[in-house]
Amino acid sequence: MKILVAVKRVVDYNVKVRCKTDGSDVDVANVKMSMNPFDEIAVEEAVRLKEAGKASEIVVASLGVKQCEETLRTALAMGADRAIHVETDTELQPLAVAKLLKALADKEQPQLVILGKQAIDDDANQTGQMLAALMNAPQGTFASKVELAGDKVNVTREIDGGLETVSLSLPAIVTTDLRLNEPRYVKLPNIMAAKKKPLDKTTPAELGVDAAPRLKTLKVAEPPVRKAGIKVASVAELVAKLKNEAKVI
Amino acid sequence: MSILVIAEHDNGSLKAATLNTVTAAQKIGGDIHVLVAGHNAAAAAQAAAQIAGVAKVLLADAAHLGHQLAENVTPVVVELARGYSHVLAPATTHGKNLLPRVAALLDVAQISDVIAVESADTFVRPIYAGNVIATVQSSDAIKLMTVRTTAFDAAATGGSATVESIGAGSDAGKSSFVSQELTKSSRPELGAAKIIVSGGRALASSEQFHGVLEPLADKLGAAIGASRAAVDAGYAPNDYQVGQTGKIVAPQLYLAVGISGAIQHLAGMKDSKVIVAINKDEEAPIFQVADYGLVADLFTAVPELIAELNK
């Protein structure tokens, strides 16, 4: 069984982003970039399925600027078999990403596509669901457990109020939540070996996809800062403040 | 303009998130219709009909919609959506699961987690875990968006809209419901609670998490939340998680107990009216957003707090 995994290059989890002074966009020049954490979980899940003998090949795809190659190399070092880079300098929004992944899926014919539930830059949480719609395939979003069972996959989903398990016919799309697994630490020999794994290049034009953005960002701004309040010396003082000053209890 | 709001419900009752979403629809302006897609969902539809400002409730009722699987609800919404200028759903796990699937089939963008409406085509939403607020404009013919419920007040009730039955489509046959484990609780829902008592890794075990926080939550009539660290450590179930990747809350009072205050946690609760932090590390970042900070060992402070509240 072939698995397709999509990975996005984003501003590293630990970087506190700033807005450009003209408010036109976020300033990402010279900041550390990494693989989106939810996508790392997606790669890890695919690799575990392969290690368990349930998957035969893992194809990893990334879409965007030239440096996405680095993100793909990380995925290869984690255990993916080969990579596809859809190179473009155009800002890609979820619908365009879903269309490009659909074009790749048409070629690769994966039985399972695993994506992160959202990217930590635009926080959209859309691409997996959109891809599932375009592929006319079922979706198991926000997955905390994935179990292959014959021609079906059982996905346990983290929903408001608890967990829900659904059974999906393959091919299916899974998007990962935080507790699906803990991604492995990549070791140096694997990083070296990953350099020899195949990395193919293509473009939105070659895939016949119009990747133009549909939403225009008019401005970005930092949210109002919440000011620190006061320290209270005792529990009694805290209760008095909450009752008499804040009036919330 | 006319706006379709996708109701959040469990067939028997309507979830509060629907009310906040109707308020967001009112900010856009226009006729508001509410879709209730489910099975034996007449009670939920009746509740939706009582929301003030709703002109009509559309009820799609069929067995294959019972668990509201995205694969089966999507065709119903796609069919309806072409008659509307806007389609709104709450940014709950249900809304987030459904609406992008609808958007792709309509070949339109979807706007996630809207926190303010600037005009009929311009909306405000947080990005980068709430560290940046973006204003975006849509040029699509139909605007689809999920709404962050804490950013909009609940719509009033007292309306009397008509309920109209509509076609429910057929089972897509690609997915089926297996099981559900809902956290049972007599406490208020996290998303709708006026007071939240939230615990972090400092609770140090599942027994202590529940043993220390539950009496306090019961005393205050509060919901219980948790930091990602506490959930990852297995002290609390996943649906307790407050934060950018968990639930976004904005109660009247948020009591952070043994929570250090990672950015991703702050993103989920910083719009609370009053924040109280109890932490023995006086350098903890949570104190930078807390209205009232108490530097103390939670294992002595929380029982003291309960005793003080009992006075």
Coordinates of C-alpha atoms in Angstrom, one line a residue, chain A residues 11 13 16-17 19 26 28 38 95 99 117-118 120-126 129-130 132-134 136-139 141-142 154 157-169 178-179 214-223 226-236 238-239 241-242 245-246 248-249, chain B residues 69-71 92-93 96-97 100-101 103-105 107-110 112 122 125 127-140 174-176 178-183 220 228 231-232 238-239 241 244-245 247 252-253 264 270 272-273 275-276 282 287-295 301 304-305 308-309:
Chain A
V11 CA 8.2 29.4 10.7
Y13 CA 7.4 26.7 16.5
K16 CA 7.7 34.7 17.9
V17 CA 6.8 36.3 14.6
C19 CA 4.6 42.0 11.5
V26 CA 4.3 38.9 8.6
V28 CA 9.6 35.9 7.8
F38 CA 1.5 18.3 12.7
L95 CA -7.7 25.3 -1.9
K99 CA -5.9 20.9 -5.9
K117 CA -4.6 18.9 10.7
Q118 CA -3.4 22.5 10.4
I120 CA 1.0 26.6 12.5
D121 CA 1.4 29.7 10.3
D122 CA -2.0 30.3 8.7
D123 CA -3.9 28.0 11.2
A124 CA -6.4 27.2 8.5
N125 CA -7.2 23.6 9.2
Q126 CA -8.7 23.0 5.7
Q129 CA -10.8 18.1 4.2
M130 CA -10.6 19.9 0.8
A132 CA -10.8 14.6 0.5
A133 CA -13.7 16.4 -1.2
L134 CA -11.7 16.8 -4.5
N136 CA -14.3 12.1 -3.5
A137 CA -12.7 10.2 -0.6
P138 CA -13.7 9.9 3.1
Q139 CA -11.8 11.9 5.7
T141 CA -9.7 14.5 10.6
F142 CA -7.9 15.3 14.0
N154 CA -10.5 3.0 11.4
R157 CA -10.9 11.5 16.1
E158 CA -10.4 14.1 18.8
I159 CA -13.8 15.9 18.8
D160 CA -15.3 18.5 21.2
G161 CA -16.4 16.5 24.2
G162 CA -14.3 13.4 23.6
L163 CA -13.4 10.9 21.0
E164 CA -15.2 9.5 17.9
T165 CA -14.2 6.5 15.9
V166 CA -15.1 6.2 12.2
S167 CA -14.5 3.5 9.6
L168 CA -13.4 4.8 6.2
S169 CA -13.2 3.0 2.9
L178 CA -1.2 16.0 18.6
R179 CA -1.6 12.8 20.3
R214 CA -8.5 33.6 -3.5
L215 CA -8.2 35.6 -0.3
K216 CA -6.4 38.9 -0.2
T217 CA -4.7 39.9 3.1
L218 CA -5.4 43.5 3.5
K219 CA -3.3 44.0 6.7
V220 CA -1.8 42.2 9.6
A221 CA -1.3 43.5 13.1
E222 CA -0.2 42.3 16.5
P223 CA -3.0 41.8 18.9
R226 CA -2.8 42.1 27.9
K227 CA -1.2 43.8 30.8
A228 CA 0.0 42.0 33.8
G229 CA -2.1 42.7 36.9
I230 CA -1.0 42.4 40.5
K231 CA 0.4 39.8 42.8
V232 CA -1.7 39.0 45.8
A233 CA -0.1 37.8 49.0
S234 CA -2.6 35.3 50.2
V235 CA -5.6 33.2 49.3
A236 CA -7.8 35.4 51.4
L238 CA -7.3 36.7 46.2
V239 CA -10.9 35.8 47.2
K241 CA -10.3 40.8 45.1
L242 CA -12.4 38.4 43.0
E245 CA -12.9 44.3 42.7
A246 CA -13.4 41.9 39.8
V248 CA -16.6 37.5 39.1
I249 CA -17.5 35.2 42.0
Chain B
L69 CA -20.4 12.5 9.0
A70 CA -18.8 15.1 6.7
E71 CA -19.1 12.7 3.7
T92 CA -15.8 23.7 16.5
T93 CA -14.4 20.3 15.6
K96 CA -13.9 22.6 11.0
N97 CA -14.4 19.1 9.7
P100 CA -13.6 23.0 4.0
R101 CA -15.1 19.9 2.3
A103 CA -15.8 24.9 0.1
A104 CA -13.7 22.6 -2.1
L105 CA -16.7 21.3 -4.0
D107 CA -14.5 25.9 -5.6
V108 CA -14.3 28.7 -3.1
A109 CA -11.9 29.5 -0.3
Q110 CA -12.9 29.1 3.3
S112 CA -11.2 29.9 9.3
T122 CA -13.8 41.4 4.8
R125 CA -9.0 36.2 11.9
I127 CA -2.9 33.5 12.5
Y128 CA 0.3 32.2 14.1
A129 CA -1.5 30.9 17.2
G130 CA -3.1 34.3 17.7
N131 CA 0.2 36.2 17.7
V132 CA -0.9 38.0 14.6
I133 CA -4.4 39.2 13.6
A134 CA -5.0 39.3 9.8
T135 CA -7.7 41.2 7.9
V136 CA -8.7 39.2 4.8
Q137 CA -10.9 40.0 1.8
S138 CA -12.7 37.4 -0.2
S139 CA -13.6 37.7 -3.9
D140 CA -15.5 34.5 -4.0
K174 CA -17.7 5.9 2.1
S175 CA -17.7 6.2 5.9
S176 CA -19.5 4.9 8.9
V178 CA -18.1 3.1 14.8
S179 CA -18.2 4.5 18.3
Q180 CA -18.0 7.6 20.5
E181 CA -16.5 8.1 24.0
L182 CA -17.8 11.4 25.3
T183 CA -16.4 12.6 28.6
L220 CA -17.4 27.5 41.7
R228 CA -1.4 20.8 26.6
V231 CA -3.0 16.4 28.5
D232 CA 0.1 15.1 26.9
N238 CA -7.7 15.5 25.3
D239 CA -11.0 17.4 25.2
Q241 CA -7.2 21.0 26.4
Q244 CA -4.4 27.2 20.1
T245 CA -4.7 23.5 19.1
K247 CA -10.3 24.8 22.7
Q252 CA -15.6 35.6 33.0
L253 CA -13.0 34.0 35.2
Q264 CA 0.1 28.1 22.7
K270 CA -6.1 35.3 26.9
S272 CA -10.9 35.7 29.4
K273 CA -12.3 38.6 31.4
I275 CA -7.3 35.6 34.7
V276 CA -6.0 34.3 38.0
E282 CA 7.2 33.6 40.2
F287 CA 1.8 35.9 35.5
Q288 CA 2.4 38.3 32.6
V289 CA -1.2 38.0 31.5
A290 CA -2.8 37.3 34.9
D291 CA -4.9 40.0 36.6
Y292 CA -4.3 38.4 39.9
G293 CA -1.2 36.2 40.6
L294 CA -0.6 34.1 43.6
V295 CA 2.9 32.7 44.0
A301 CA -3.3 27.1 47.9
E304 CA -7.1 27.0 51.2
L305 CA -9.0 28.6 48.4
E308 CA -12.0 30.5 52.0
L309 CA -14.9 30.2 49.5

